[in-house]
Tab-separated table of C-alpha atoms and ligand atoms in Angstrom:
chain	number	residue	atom	x	y	z
A	1451	ALA	CA	6.918	-19.846	56.511
A	1452	VAL	CA	7.836	-16.337	57.357
A	1453	VAL	CA	4.431	-14.753	57.965
A	1454	THR	CA	5.353	-10.517	56.906
A	1455	ALA	CA	3.168	-7.887	56.411
A	1456	PRO	CA	0.690	-7.714	53.225
A	1457	ARG	CA	2.191	-5.622	50.302
A	1458	ARG	CA	-0.406	-2.386	50.032
A	1459	ILE	CA	-3.157	-2.467	46.793
A	1460	LYS	CA	-2.454	0.037	44.707
A	1461	ALA	CA	-4.386	1.202	41.290
A	1462	LEU	CA	-1.942	0.896	38.447
A	1463	ASP	CA	-0.996	3.649	36.405
A	1464	GLN	CA	-3.380	4.254	33.407
A	1465	ASP	CA	-0.801	3.511	31.246
A	1466	VAL	CA	0.253	0.382	32.529
A	1467	VAL	CA	-3.313	-0.699	32.301
A	1468	ASN	CA	-3.358	0.134	28.865
A	1469	LYS	CA	-0.019	-1.225	27.298
A	1470	ILE	CA	-1.839	-4.840	29.219
A	1471	ALA	CA	-4.597	-4.319	27.459
A	1472	ALA	CA	-2.629	-4.052	24.283
A	1473	GLY	CA	-0.916	-7.107	24.793
A	1474	GLU	CA	-4.246	-9.133	24.915
A	1475	ILE	CA	-5.584	-7.932	21.964
A	1476	ILE	CA	-2.627	-7.985	19.661
A	1477	VAL	CA	-0.233	-10.699	20.406
A	1478	ALA	CA	1.283	-10.777	16.662
A	1479	PRO	CA	0.824	-8.309	13.476
A	1480	VAL	CA	-1.658	-9.749	12.292
A	1481	HIS	CA	-4.069	-9.056	14.631
A	1482	ALA	CA	-3.139	-5.300	14.034
A	1483	LEU	CA	-3.804	-5.800	10.523
A	1484	LYS	CA	-7.272	-7.434	11.073
A	1485	GLU	CA	-8.398	-4.410	13.264
A	1486	LEU	CA	-7.237	-1.901	10.430
A	1487	ILE	CA	-8.312	-3.978	7.524
A	1488	GLU	CA	-12.096	-3.859	9.367
A	1489	ASN	CA	-11.565	-0.495	10.239
A	1490	SER	CA	-10.945	1.063	6.039
A	1491	VAL	CA	-14.162	-1.583	5.349
A	1492	ASP	CA	-16.343	0.543	7.767
A	1493	ALA	CA	-15.320	3.560	6.536
A	1494	GLY	CA	-16.659	1.958	3.137
A	1495	SER	CA	-13.061	1.687	1.231
A	1496	THR	CA	-13.653	0.013	-2.241
A	1497	LEU	CA	-9.396	-0.266	-2.445
A	1498	LEU	CA	-7.406	-1.398	0.646
A	1499	GLU	CA	-3.674	-1.676	-0.015
A	1500	VAL	CA	-1.561	-3.450	2.753
A	1501	LEU	CA	2.596	-2.922	2.719
A	1502	VAL	CA	4.395	-4.876	4.975
A	1503	LYS	CA	8.170	-4.946	6.395
A	1504	GLU	CA	9.734	-8.164	8.306
A	1505	GLY	CA	6.823	-9.846	8.754
A	1506	GLY	CA	4.925	-6.692	10.374
A	1507	LEU	CA	7.400	-6.218	12.912
A	1508	LYS	CA	8.866	-3.356	11.296
A	1509	LEU	CA	5.810	-2.027	9.228
A	1510	LEU	CA	2.790	-2.736	8.480
A	1511	GLN	CA	0.775	-0.012	6.166
A	1512	ILE	CA	-2.296	0.340	5.249
A	1513	THR	CA	-3.909	2.747	3.197
A	1514	ASP	CA	-7.621	2.901	2.240
A	1515	ASN	CA	-10.033	5.337	0.148
A	1516	GLY	CA	-12.868	5.613	2.616
A	1517	HIS	CA	-14.612	8.568	4.350
A	1518	GLY	CA	-11.830	9.497	6.753
A	1519	ILE	CA	-11.699	10.776	9.303
A	1520	ASN	CA	-12.409	14.749	10.702
A	1521	LYS	CA	-9.181	16.678	11.628
A	1522	GLU	CA	-11.498	17.380	14.786
A	1523	ASP	CA	-11.609	14.196	15.818
A	1524	MET	CA	-8.066	13.604	15.131
A	1525	PRO	CA	-6.839	14.382	19.035
A	1526	ILE	CA	-8.941	11.629	20.096
A	1527	LEU	CA	-8.789	9.335	17.761
A	1528	CYS	CA	-6.472	6.851	19.834
A	1529	GLU	CA	-7.445	6.974	23.040
A	1530	ARG	CA	-9.461	4.204	24.750
A	1531	PHE	CA	-12.632	3.601	24.286
A	1532	THR	CA	-13.459	6.417	21.654
A	1533	THR	CA	-15.519	5.589	18.587
A	1534	SER	CA	-18.146	6.420	15.728
A	1535	LYS	CA	-19.905	3.577	15.537
A	1536	LEU	CA	-21.433	2.203	19.578
A	1537	LYS	CA	-23.009	4.703	21.556
A	1538	ASP	CA	-24.780	3.386	24.317
A	1539	PHE	CA	-24.805	-0.953	25.055
A	1540	LYS	CA	-27.878	-1.869	23.747
A	1541	ASP	CA	-26.028	-0.402	20.343
A	1542	LEU	CA	-24.060	-3.663	21.327
A	1543	GLU	CA	-27.214	-5.933	20.496
A	1544	SER	CA	-27.707	-4.710	16.585
A	1545	ILE	CA	-24.398	-3.898	15.574
A	1546	GLY	CA	-23.590	-3.783	11.789
A	1547	THR	CA	-19.875	-2.665	12.005
A	1548	TYR	CA	-16.819	-4.254	12.595
A	1549	GLY	CA	-15.184	-2.243	15.468
A	1550	PHE	CA	-17.465	-0.877	18.426
A	1551	ARG	CA	-15.605	-0.763	21.391
A	1552	GLY	CA	-12.880	1.797	20.258
A	1553	GLU	CA	-9.798	-0.123	20.795
A	1554	ALA	CA	-7.420	-1.086	18.071
A	1555	LEU	CA	-5.703	2.299	17.144
A	1556	ALA	CA	-5.529	2.917	21.191
A	1557	SER	CA	-3.664	-0.581	21.626
A	1558	ILE	CA	-1.612	0.051	18.587
A	1559	SER	CA	-0.392	3.210	19.996
A	1560	HIS	CA	0.716	1.355	23.508
A	1561	ILE	CA	2.925	-0.755	21.436
A	1562	ALA	CA	3.750	0.572	18.012
A	1563	HIS	CA	4.997	4.290	16.679
A	1564	LEU	CA	1.530	4.952	14.987
A	1565	THR	CA	1.151	7.632	12.048
A	1566	VAL	CA	-2.236	8.708	10.678
A	1567	THR	CA	-2.690	10.377	7.868
A	1568	THR	CA	-6.179	11.104	6.018
A	1569	LYS	CA	-8.385	12.787	4.320
A	1570	THR	CA	-12.302	13.092	4.219
A	1571	LYS	CA	-14.073	14.583	1.174
A	1572	ASP	CA	-14.848	18.255	2.691
A	1573	SER	CA	-11.744	18.742	3.816
A	1574	THR	CA	-9.294	20.774	0.993
A	1575	CYS	CA	-5.656	19.114	2.315
A	1576	ALA	CA	-5.037	15.830	4.482
A	1577	TRP	CA	-4.009	15.739	7.975
A	1578	ARG	CA	-0.840	13.590	9.314
A	1579	ALA	CA	-0.647	13.405	12.712
A	1580	GLN	CA	1.527	10.635	14.950
A	1581	TYR	CA	0.568	8.893	18.048
A	1582	ASP	CA	2.395	7.370	20.808
A	1583	ALA	CA	0.324	6.054	24.219
A	1584	GLY	CA	-3.307	7.325	23.220
A	1585	ARG	CA	-2.106	10.908	22.699
A	1586	LEU	CA	-0.999	12.779	19.699
A	1587	VAL	CA	2.967	13.562	19.830
A	1588	PRO	CA	5.382	15.690	17.631
A	1589	ALA	CA	6.947	14.136	14.925
A	1590	LYS	CA	9.984	15.482	15.910
A	1591	PRO	CA	11.253	16.366	19.681
A	1592	GLY	CA	10.664	20.718	19.625
A	1593	GLN	CA	7.655	20.645	17.310
A	1594	SER	CA	4.027	20.621	17.867
A	1595	ALA	CA	2.273	17.586	17.951
A	1596	ASP	CA	-1.072	19.616	16.348
A	1597	PRO	CA	-1.822	17.396	13.254
A	1598	LYS	CA	-0.098	18.821	10.276
A	1599	PRO	CA	-1.528	19.784	6.951
A	1600	THR	CA	-0.099	18.007	3.800
A	1601	ALA	CA	-1.347	16.486	0.463
A	1602	GLY	CA	-2.833	13.586	-0.111
A	1603	ARG	CA	-6.004	11.748	-1.302
A	1604	GLN	CA	-9.507	11.318	-0.211
A	1605	GLY	CA	-9.260	8.433	2.574
A	1606	THR	CA	-6.781	7.028	5.611
A	1607	GLN	CA	-3.184	6.134	5.721
A	1608	ILE	CA	-2.393	4.161	9.030
A	1609	THR	CA	1.346	3.525	9.426
A	1610	VAL	CA	1.975	1.205	12.228
A	1611	GLU	CA	6.074	0.991	12.741
A	1612	ASP	CA	8.684	-1.185	15.313
A	1613	LEU	CA	5.402	-2.999	16.733
A	1614	PHE	CA	6.148	-4.025	20.221
A	1615	TYR	CA	9.213	-1.683	20.297
A	1616	ASN	CA	8.425	-0.830	24.170
A	1617	VAL	CA	7.444	-4.691	24.994
A	1618	PRO	CA	11.152	-6.686	24.689
A	1619	THR	CA	9.557	-9.988	25.762
A	1620	ARG	CA	6.972	-10.163	23.381
A	1621	ARG	CA	9.294	-9.134	20.415
A	1622	ARG	CA	11.459	-11.932	20.620
A	1623	ALA	CA	8.946	-14.433	20.911
A	1624	PHE	CA	8.760	-13.899	17.062
A	1625	ARG	CA	11.171	-15.822	15.143
A	1626	SER	CA	10.300	-15.882	11.442
A	1627	ALA	CA	9.454	-12.826	9.802
A	1628	SER	CA	8.160	-15.270	6.737
A	1629	GLU	CA	5.728	-17.377	9.483
A	1630	GLU	CA	3.763	-13.659	10.239
A	1631	TYR	CA	3.990	-12.973	6.640
A	1632	ASN	CA	2.159	-15.436	5.932
A	1633	LYS	CA	-0.317	-15.013	8.336
A	1634	ILE	CA	-1.012	-11.797	7.138
A	1635	LEU	CA	-1.389	-13.040	3.403
A	1636	ASP	CA	-3.989	-15.198	5.484
A	1637	VAL	CA	-5.910	-12.258	6.646
A	1638	VAL	CA	-6.329	-10.660	3.852
A	1639	GLY	CA	-7.126	-13.571	1.443
A	1640	ARG	CA	-9.784	-14.112	3.459
A	1641	TYR	CA	-10.827	-10.529	3.318
A	1642	ALA	CA	-10.608	-10.633	-0.749
A	1643	VAL	CA	-12.471	-12.900	-0.775
A	1644	HIS	CA	-15.453	-11.897	1.275
A	1645	CYS	CA	-15.479	-8.363	0.368
A	1646	ASP	CA	-17.798	-8.209	-2.826
A	1647	GLY	CA	-16.699	-4.415	-4.547
A	1648	VAL	CA	-13.208	-3.632	-2.784
A	1649	ALA	CA	-9.800	-4.018	-4.398
A	1650	PHE	CA	-7.363	-5.522	-2.016
A	1651	SER	CA	-3.416	-5.941	-2.694
A	1652	CYS	CA	-0.796	-6.859	-0.365
A	1653	LYS	CA	2.947	-6.634	-1.069
A	1654	LYS	CA	6.221	-6.559	0.745
A	1655	HIS	CA	7.976	-3.846	1.102
A	1656	GLY	CA	10.508	-3.052	-1.540
A	1657	GLU	CA	9.453	-5.492	-3.859
A	1658	SER	CA	7.418	-4.621	-6.825
A	1659	SER	CA	5.134	-7.214	-7.651
A	1660	THR	CA	2.068	-7.957	-5.026
A	1661	THR	CA	1.571	-11.227	-3.295
A	1662	ILE	CA	-2.376	-10.677	-3.209
A	1663	SER	CA	-4.239	-8.132	-5.729
A	1664	THR	CA	-7.746	-8.512	-6.753
A	1665	GLN	CA	-10.151	-6.058	-8.647
A	1666	SER	CA	-12.737	-4.787	-7.087
A	1667	ASN	CA	-15.633	-5.551	-9.536
A	1668	SER	CA	-14.230	-9.597	-9.901
A	1669	SER	CA	-16.620	-12.565	-9.219
A	1670	THR	CA	-16.483	-14.156	-5.942
A	1671	VAL	CA	-14.528	-17.130	-8.135
A	1672	ASP	CA	-12.869	-14.704	-9.651
A	1673	ARG	CA	-11.182	-13.798	-6.077
A	1674	ILE	CA	-11.055	-17.492	-5.297
A	1675	ARG	CA	-9.233	-18.410	-8.264
A	1676	GLN	CA	-6.485	-15.101	-8.112
A	1677	ILE	CA	-6.092	-16.590	-4.286
A	1678	HIS	CA	-6.401	-20.204	-4.178
A	1679	GLY	CA	-5.972	-20.827	-8.109
A	1680	SER	CA	-8.254	-23.187	-10.214
A	1681	SER	CA	-7.883	-26.404	-8.179
A	1682	VAL	CA	-9.737	-24.890	-6.277
A	1683	ALA	CA	-11.923	-22.722	-8.373
A	1684	ASN	CA	-12.832	-24.505	-10.567
A	1685	GLU	CA	-14.470	-27.402	-8.594
A	1686	LEU	CA	-16.603	-25.231	-6.440
A	1687	ILE	CA	-20.203	-25.379	-6.228
A	1688	GLU	CA	-22.540	-22.227	-4.651
A	1689	PHE	CA	-25.029	-22.922	-1.293
A	1690	THR	CA	-27.023	-20.966	0.481
A	1691	SER	CA	-29.426	-21.521	3.096
A	1692	SER	CA	-31.592	-19.638	5.454
A	1693	ASP	CA	-33.909	-20.003	8.206
A	1694	GLU	CA	-36.181	-17.366	9.667
A	1695	LYS	CA	-36.971	-19.043	12.907
A	1696	TYR	CA	-33.179	-19.353	13.630
A	1697	GLY	CA	-33.340	-16.084	12.185
A	1698	TYR	CA	-29.769	-16.654	9.584
A	1699	ARG	CA	-28.661	-16.485	6.193
A	1700	ALA	CA	-26.090	-18.391	4.970
A	1701	ARG	CA	-24.806	-18.588	1.403
A	1702	GLY	CA	-21.049	-19.392	0.133
A	1703	TRP	CA	-18.782	-21.721	-2.112
A	1704	THR	CA	-17.702	-24.949	-1.300
A	1705	THR	CA	-15.446	-27.763	-3.593
A	1706	ASN	CA	-17.085	-30.925	-4.913
A	1707	ALA	CA	-16.064	-34.368	-4.052
A	1708	ASN	CA	-13.457	-34.277	-6.943
A	1709	TYR	CA	-11.270	-32.190	-4.498
A	1710	HIS	CA	-10.043	-32.857	-1.724
A	1711	VAL	CA	-6.906	-32.206	0.292
A	1712	LYS	CA	-5.504	-33.005	3.500
A	1713	LYS	CA	-6.150	-30.425	6.071
A	1714	THR	CA	-9.876	-28.268	5.912
A	1715	THR	CA	-9.466	-24.996	4.667
A	1716	LEU	CA	-12.483	-22.951	5.777
A	1717	LEU	CA	-12.661	-19.167	5.344
A	1718	LEU	CA	-16.279	-18.089	7.654
A	1719	PHE	CA	-17.591	-15.041	8.097
A	1720	ILE	CA	-19.896	-14.535	10.777
A	1721	ASN	CA	-22.162	-10.949	10.135
A	1722	HIS	CA	-19.035	-9.970	7.987
A	1723	ARG	CA	-16.266	-10.302	10.462
A	1724	SER	CA	-13.283	-13.151	9.572
A	1725	VAL	CA	-14.266	-15.731	12.782
A	1726	ASP	CA	-13.078	-19.255	13.659
A	1727	SER	CA	-15.249	-22.003	14.727
A	1728	THR	CA	-14.429	-25.448	15.543
A	1729	ASN	CA	-17.832	-26.722	15.672
A	1730	ILE	CA	-18.605	-25.694	12.148
A	1731	ARG	CA	-15.588	-27.271	11.090
A	1732	LYS	CA	-16.368	-30.196	12.726
A	1733	ALA	CA	-19.814	-30.478	11.319
A	1734	ILE	CA	-18.348	-29.767	7.608
A	1735	GLU	CA	-15.438	-32.201	7.950
A	1736	GLN	CA	-18.194	-34.601	8.898
A	1737	THR	CA	-20.077	-33.905	5.937
A	1738	TYR	CA	-17.748	-33.827	3.767
A	1739	SER	CA	-16.831	-37.883	4.770
A	1740	ALA	CA	-19.672	-39.381	3.360
A	1741	PHE	CA	-18.057	-37.879	-0.310
A	1742	LEU	CA	-14.727	-37.648	0.041
A	1743	PRO	CA	-11.876	-40.758	0.218
A	1744	LYS	CA	-10.727	-41.046	4.124
A	1745	GLY	CA	-8.383	-38.624	5.101
A	1746	GLY	CA	-9.733	-36.287	2.043
A	1747	HIS	CA	-11.301	-32.587	3.479
A	1748	PRO	CA	-12.475	-29.545	1.186
A	1749	TRP	CA	-11.949	-26.371	0.798
A	1750	THR	CA	-15.363	-24.207	1.825
A	1751	TYR	CA	-16.180	-20.623	1.927
A	1752	LEU	CA	-18.950	-19.674	4.265
A	1753	SER	CA	-20.922	-16.172	5.013
A	1754	LEU	CA	-23.345	-16.234	7.373
A	1755	GLU	CA	-25.358	-13.865	8.880
A	1756	ILE	CA	-27.153	-14.317	11.962
A	1757	ASP	CA	-30.253	-11.863	13.087
A	1758	PRO	CA	-27.569	-9.195	15.791
A	1759	HIS	CA	-29.707	-9.597	18.249
A	1760	ARG	CA	-29.141	-13.511	18.818
A	1761	VAL	CA	-25.359	-12.773	18.437
A	1762	ASP	CA	-22.930	-12.235	21.502
A	1763	VAL	CA	-19.650	-10.524	19.912
A	1764	ASN	CA	-18.491	-9.425	23.273
A	1765	VAL	CA	-17.005	-13.124	24.305
A	1766	HIS	CA	-13.315	-11.741	23.799
A	1767	PRO	CA	-11.912	-8.274	23.320
A	1768	THR	CA	-10.425	-9.756	20.280
A	1769	LYS	CA	-13.697	-10.797	18.640
A	1770	ARG	CA	-12.114	-14.294	17.257
A	1771	GLU	CA	-15.171	-15.973	19.193
A	1772	VAL	CA	-18.927	-15.638	18.366
A	1773	ASN	CA	-21.393	-17.115	20.126
A	1774	PHE	CA	-24.860	-16.923	18.681
A	1775	LEU	CA	-28.753	-18.749	19.693
A	1776	ASN	CA	-29.311	-21.882	18.017
A	1777	GLU	CA	-26.142	-22.587	16.637
A	1778	ASP	CA	-26.535	-26.648	16.835
A	1779	GLU	CA	-29.248	-26.064	14.576
A	1780	ILE	CA	-28.048	-23.688	12.403
A	1781	ILE	CA	-24.827	-25.885	11.542
A	1782	GLU	CA	-27.343	-28.919	11.179
A	1783	LYS	CA	-29.376	-26.678	8.333
A	1784	ILE	CA	-26.024	-24.964	6.513
A	1785	CYS	CA	-24.672	-29.194	6.011
A	1786	MET	CA	-27.965	-30.984	5.423
A	1787	ASP	CA	-28.215	-27.789	2.164
A	1788	ILE	CA	-24.247	-28.302	1.653
A	1789	ARG	CA	-25.409	-31.893	1.341
A	1790	THR	CA	-28.228	-31.878	-0.778
A	1791	LYS	CA	-25.992	-29.787	-3.174
A	1792	LEU	CA	-23.335	-31.996	-2.383
A	1793	ALA	CA	-25.529	-35.208	-3.591
A	1794	THR	CA	-27.205	-33.457	-6.256
A	1795	VAL	CA	-23.806	-32.911	-8.286
A	1796	ASP	CA	-22.522	-36.204	-7.417
A	1797	THR	CA	-25.411	-37.743	-8.680
A	1798	SER	CA	-25.279	-35.892	-11.847
A	1799	ARG	CA	-21.497	-37.100	-12.343
A	1800	THR	CA	-21.963	-40.459	-11.892
A	1801	PHE	CA	-25.002	-40.221	-14.739
A	1802	MET	CA	-23.152	-38.873	-17.278
A	1803	THR	CA	-19.945	-40.681	-16.549
A	1804	GLN	CA	-22.325	-43.997	-17.292
A	1805	THR	CA	-23.852	-42.603	-20.259
B	280	LIG	P1	-13.478	1.145	16.363
B	280	LIG	O1	-13.478	0.449	15.301
B	280	LIG	O2	-14.125	0.101	17.796
B	280	LIG	O3	-14.751	2.538	16.560
B	280	LIG	P2	-10.520	1.639	16.185
B	280	LIG	O4	-9.812	2.221	17.414
B	280	LIG	O5	-10.654	0.352	15.606
B	280	LIG	O6	-12.262	1.383	16.486
B	280	LIG	O7	-11.192	3.538	15.715
B	280	LIG	C1	-11.592	4.622	16.190
B	280	LIG	C2	-12.285	5.401	15.480
B	280	LIG	O8	-11.196	6.030	14.126
B	280	LIG	C3	-13.460	4.789	14.140
B	280	LIG	O9	-14.599	4.830	15.344
B	280	LIG	C4	-13.590	5.308	13.306
B	280	LIG	O10	-14.522	6.426	13.308
B	280	LIG	C5	-12.274	5.707	12.931
B	280	LIG	N1	-11.248	5.250	12.238
B	280	LIG	C6	-10.113	4.140	12.048
B	280	LIG	N2	-10.306	4.055	11.175
B	280	LIG	C7	-10.547	4.454	9.984
B	280	LIG	C8	-10.289	4.377	8.651
B	280	LIG	N3	-9.407	3.241	7.871
B	280	LIG	N4	-11.332	5.109	8.090
B	280	LIG	C9	-12.149	6.315	9.120
B	280	LIG	N5	-11.708	6.192	9.773
B	280	LIG	C10	-11.673	5.567	10.744
B	281	LIG	MG1	-12.127	-1.157	15.078
């Protein structure tokens, strides 16, 4: 082998570091949207509208009626690690909000064209600003980069255009806009079921009808009906489960033994964040195997609240995974409570058909 001298080690340019981080956090348009939805919910919104063009690659716009952003904060809004939600590392142990590291908007600004329009209760007008690579930029060359006054209602509108425009390999990897749109609908639908008191809508740009539309005052079952249909909503049983020793409270709706499909649908929220858990999914399927025909699977919405001190949300930048203490015991107790509920419904049905 030819031995050559080692190349010198150099620090990466900050912008390169940020662009790499952005690509890790936002792999597809749906990941950007999930962060934006969580920001809107964190801001106390009761109305949340999503607009999508080309599966979110061309346009992803979310409009909320939350508390808005102070004009004075707009210059640092999209810098990495700027947040209104976390001050110390120890705050991470009791975090109640969705976001916590101030990375979402920064990341988006590195890989898309980002426009923010926002108005707080006390401001006399709305302010609009454009961002690139974490910084304010002029809307047109030659103009000032400062936020511009504009008309608008209280709340925030975030517009993300041309996602991955400067990451061509990533951009080219998306073959189907409708596949990306379906992922977006899935996530909007999850939050629309979970977020009590918040109205959601989601539609494709240029189409007059919405694909998802829920009202802020409708019940959980009604929201499930609107998004997943009556075949699911008509067969739901409510369940709760809790244990002080393990510091958790769970509640949800799950289908009875009348309902079964080929694939399990699990809407799982841990401390109000939509996450996935193979362990919970498997345990639920195992629970249902005693009630459903072979190959049949349930539809389940489970909202699990765990004492924040027992949860480690800091496993991964995407926060798609969550670790918590006594996971096995908690899952077993929840499934036992679901099983009890299912058995009660099942026997009363058998009883009724026998009389
Ligand atoms: P994080 O949510 O982790 O704080 P983000 O980059 O997602 O980081 O957002 C940065 C900050 O911008 C938030 O802490 C919040 O103060 C503000 N913000 C973002 N989106 C909204 C919104 N829709 N309404 C009000 N404030 C927002
Ligand atoms: Mg956030």
